[in-house]
Short mmCIF file of C-alpha atoms in Angstrom, two decimals:
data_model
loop_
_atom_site.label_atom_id
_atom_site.label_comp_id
_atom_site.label_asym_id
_atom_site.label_seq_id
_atom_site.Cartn_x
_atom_site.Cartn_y
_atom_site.Cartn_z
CA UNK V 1 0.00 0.00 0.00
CA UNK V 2 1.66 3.44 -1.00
CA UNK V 3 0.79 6.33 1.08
CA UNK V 4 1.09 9.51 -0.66
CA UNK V 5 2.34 12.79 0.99
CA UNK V 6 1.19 16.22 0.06
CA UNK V 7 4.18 18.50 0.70
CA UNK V 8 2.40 21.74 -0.78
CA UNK V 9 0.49 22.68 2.47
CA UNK V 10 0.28 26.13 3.16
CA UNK V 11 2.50 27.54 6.30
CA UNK V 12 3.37 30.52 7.17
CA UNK V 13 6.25 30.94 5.25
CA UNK V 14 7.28 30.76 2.05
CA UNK V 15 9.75 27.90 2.04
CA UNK V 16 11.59 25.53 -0.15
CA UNK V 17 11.17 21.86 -0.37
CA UNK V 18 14.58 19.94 0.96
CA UNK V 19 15.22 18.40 -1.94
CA UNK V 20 18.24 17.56 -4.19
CA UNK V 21 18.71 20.29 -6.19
CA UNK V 22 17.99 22.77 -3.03
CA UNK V 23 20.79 20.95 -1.36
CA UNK V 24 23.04 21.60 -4.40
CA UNK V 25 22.19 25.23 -4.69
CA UNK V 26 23.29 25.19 -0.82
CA UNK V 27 26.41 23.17 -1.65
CA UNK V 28 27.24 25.48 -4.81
CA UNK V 29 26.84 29.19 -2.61
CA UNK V 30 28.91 27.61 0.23
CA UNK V 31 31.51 26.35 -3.01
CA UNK V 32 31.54 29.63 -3.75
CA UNK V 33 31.16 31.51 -0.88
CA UNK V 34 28.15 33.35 -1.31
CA UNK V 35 26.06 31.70 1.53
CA UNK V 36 25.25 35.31 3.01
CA UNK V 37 24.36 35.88 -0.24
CA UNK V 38 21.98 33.05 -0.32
CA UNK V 39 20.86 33.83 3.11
CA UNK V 40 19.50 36.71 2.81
CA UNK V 41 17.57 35.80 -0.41
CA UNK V 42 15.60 32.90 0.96
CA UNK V 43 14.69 35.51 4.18
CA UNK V 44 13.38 37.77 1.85
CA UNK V 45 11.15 34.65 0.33
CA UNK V 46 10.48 33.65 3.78
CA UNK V 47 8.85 36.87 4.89
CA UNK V 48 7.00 37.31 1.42
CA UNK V 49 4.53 35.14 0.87
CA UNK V 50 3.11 31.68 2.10
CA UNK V 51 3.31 28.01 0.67
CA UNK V 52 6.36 25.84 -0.67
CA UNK V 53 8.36 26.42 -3.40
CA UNK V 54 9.69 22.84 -5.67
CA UNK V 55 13.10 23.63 -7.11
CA UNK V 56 13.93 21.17 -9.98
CA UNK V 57 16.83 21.58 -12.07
CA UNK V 58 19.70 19.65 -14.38
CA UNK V 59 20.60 18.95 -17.58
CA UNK V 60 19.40 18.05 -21.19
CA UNK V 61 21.01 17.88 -24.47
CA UNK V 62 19.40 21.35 -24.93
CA UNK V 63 20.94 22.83 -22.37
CA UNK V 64 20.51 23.38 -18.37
CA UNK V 65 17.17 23.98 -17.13
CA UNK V 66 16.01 25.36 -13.43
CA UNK V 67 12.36 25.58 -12.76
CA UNK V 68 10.34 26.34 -9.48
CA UNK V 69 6.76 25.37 -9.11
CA UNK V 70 4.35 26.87 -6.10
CA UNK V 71 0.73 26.45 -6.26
CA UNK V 72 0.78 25.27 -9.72
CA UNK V 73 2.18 28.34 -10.92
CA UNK V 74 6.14 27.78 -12.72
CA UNK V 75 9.13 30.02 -13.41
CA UNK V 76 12.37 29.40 -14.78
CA UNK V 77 15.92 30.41 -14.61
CA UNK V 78 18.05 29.86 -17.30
CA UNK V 79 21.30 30.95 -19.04
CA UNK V 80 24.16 29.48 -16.75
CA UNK V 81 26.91 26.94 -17.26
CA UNK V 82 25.13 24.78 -14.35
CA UNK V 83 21.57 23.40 -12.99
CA UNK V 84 22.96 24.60 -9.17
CA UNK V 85 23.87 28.07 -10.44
CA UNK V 86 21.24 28.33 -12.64
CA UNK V 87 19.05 27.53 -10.06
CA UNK V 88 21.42 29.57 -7.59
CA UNK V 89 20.80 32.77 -9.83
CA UNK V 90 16.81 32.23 -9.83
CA UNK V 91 16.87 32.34 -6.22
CA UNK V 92 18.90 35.81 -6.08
CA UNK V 93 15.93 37.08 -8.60
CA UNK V 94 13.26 35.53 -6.66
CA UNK V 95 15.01 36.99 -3.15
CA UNK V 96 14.33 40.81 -5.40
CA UNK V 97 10.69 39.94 -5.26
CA UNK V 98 10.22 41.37 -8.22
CA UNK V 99 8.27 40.42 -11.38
CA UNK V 100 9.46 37.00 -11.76
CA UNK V 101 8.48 36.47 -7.64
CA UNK V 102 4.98 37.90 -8.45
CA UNK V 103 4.51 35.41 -11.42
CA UNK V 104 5.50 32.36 -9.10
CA UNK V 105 2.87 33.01 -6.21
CA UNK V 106 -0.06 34.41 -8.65
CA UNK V 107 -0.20 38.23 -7.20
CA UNK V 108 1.05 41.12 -5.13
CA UNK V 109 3.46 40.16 -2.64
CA UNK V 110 2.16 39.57 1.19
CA UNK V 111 4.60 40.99 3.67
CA UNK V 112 4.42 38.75 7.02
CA UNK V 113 3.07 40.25 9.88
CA UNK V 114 6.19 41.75 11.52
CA UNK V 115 6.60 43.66 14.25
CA UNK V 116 8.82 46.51 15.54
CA UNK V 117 9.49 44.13 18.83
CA UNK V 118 10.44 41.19 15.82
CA UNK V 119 13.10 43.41 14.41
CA UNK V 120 14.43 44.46 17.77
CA UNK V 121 14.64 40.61 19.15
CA UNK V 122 15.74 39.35 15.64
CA UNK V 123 18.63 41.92 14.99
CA UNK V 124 20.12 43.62 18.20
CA UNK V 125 21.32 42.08 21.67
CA UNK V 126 20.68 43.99 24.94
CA UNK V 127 23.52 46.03 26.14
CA UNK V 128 24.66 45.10 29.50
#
């Protein structure tokens, strides 16, 4: 009997799926030391919008492909030498939330619901 597992629930954050080709895009910023880089993409995606995001990337005769799927919406990076910085580059754009973020999650984006006591705890330690 195969149970089947629906990993597109909404949460609260816009996340991506650990998958292969995540964990390569991971691999490939830390190869080239652009993790901060990286970082502060995905928290920008994180505080945008809600739902998982499918990364899929690699290689055909064609050429390298990177798509990412949410709610049954699809856009792709493409134009570099690899699927991980292909995919690495889409991310960057997607972190811009520009057009290209809008397209993937079907609208305007939706800030989260953050607070000025958020900021405070998230980015400062108390003095003393």
């Amino acid at each position: 009997m195969d149970i089947l597992v629906n990993q597109n629930q909404l949460s609260f954050s816009a996340k991506f799926l650990d998958n292969k080709a995540f964990r390569e895009v991971v691999k490939y910023a830390d190869d080239t030391k652009q993790l901060l880089e990286l970082d502060s993409a995905l928290n920008r995606i994180n505080n945008a919008n809600q739902g998982d995001i499918l990364l899929i990337h690699g290689k055909t005769p064609e050429g390298v492909y990177s798509n990412f799927y949410m709610n049954k919406r699809a856009v792709q990076n493409l134009g570099a030498e690899t699927p991980e910085k292909a995919s690495f580059l889409g991310i960057i754009e997607l972190g811009k939330l520009g057009r290209k973020f809008r397209r993937l999650i079907g609208g305007d984006v939706k800030q989260a619901d953050i607070k000025v006591q958020d900021i405070i705890d998230k980015y400062s330690v108390k003095n003393g």
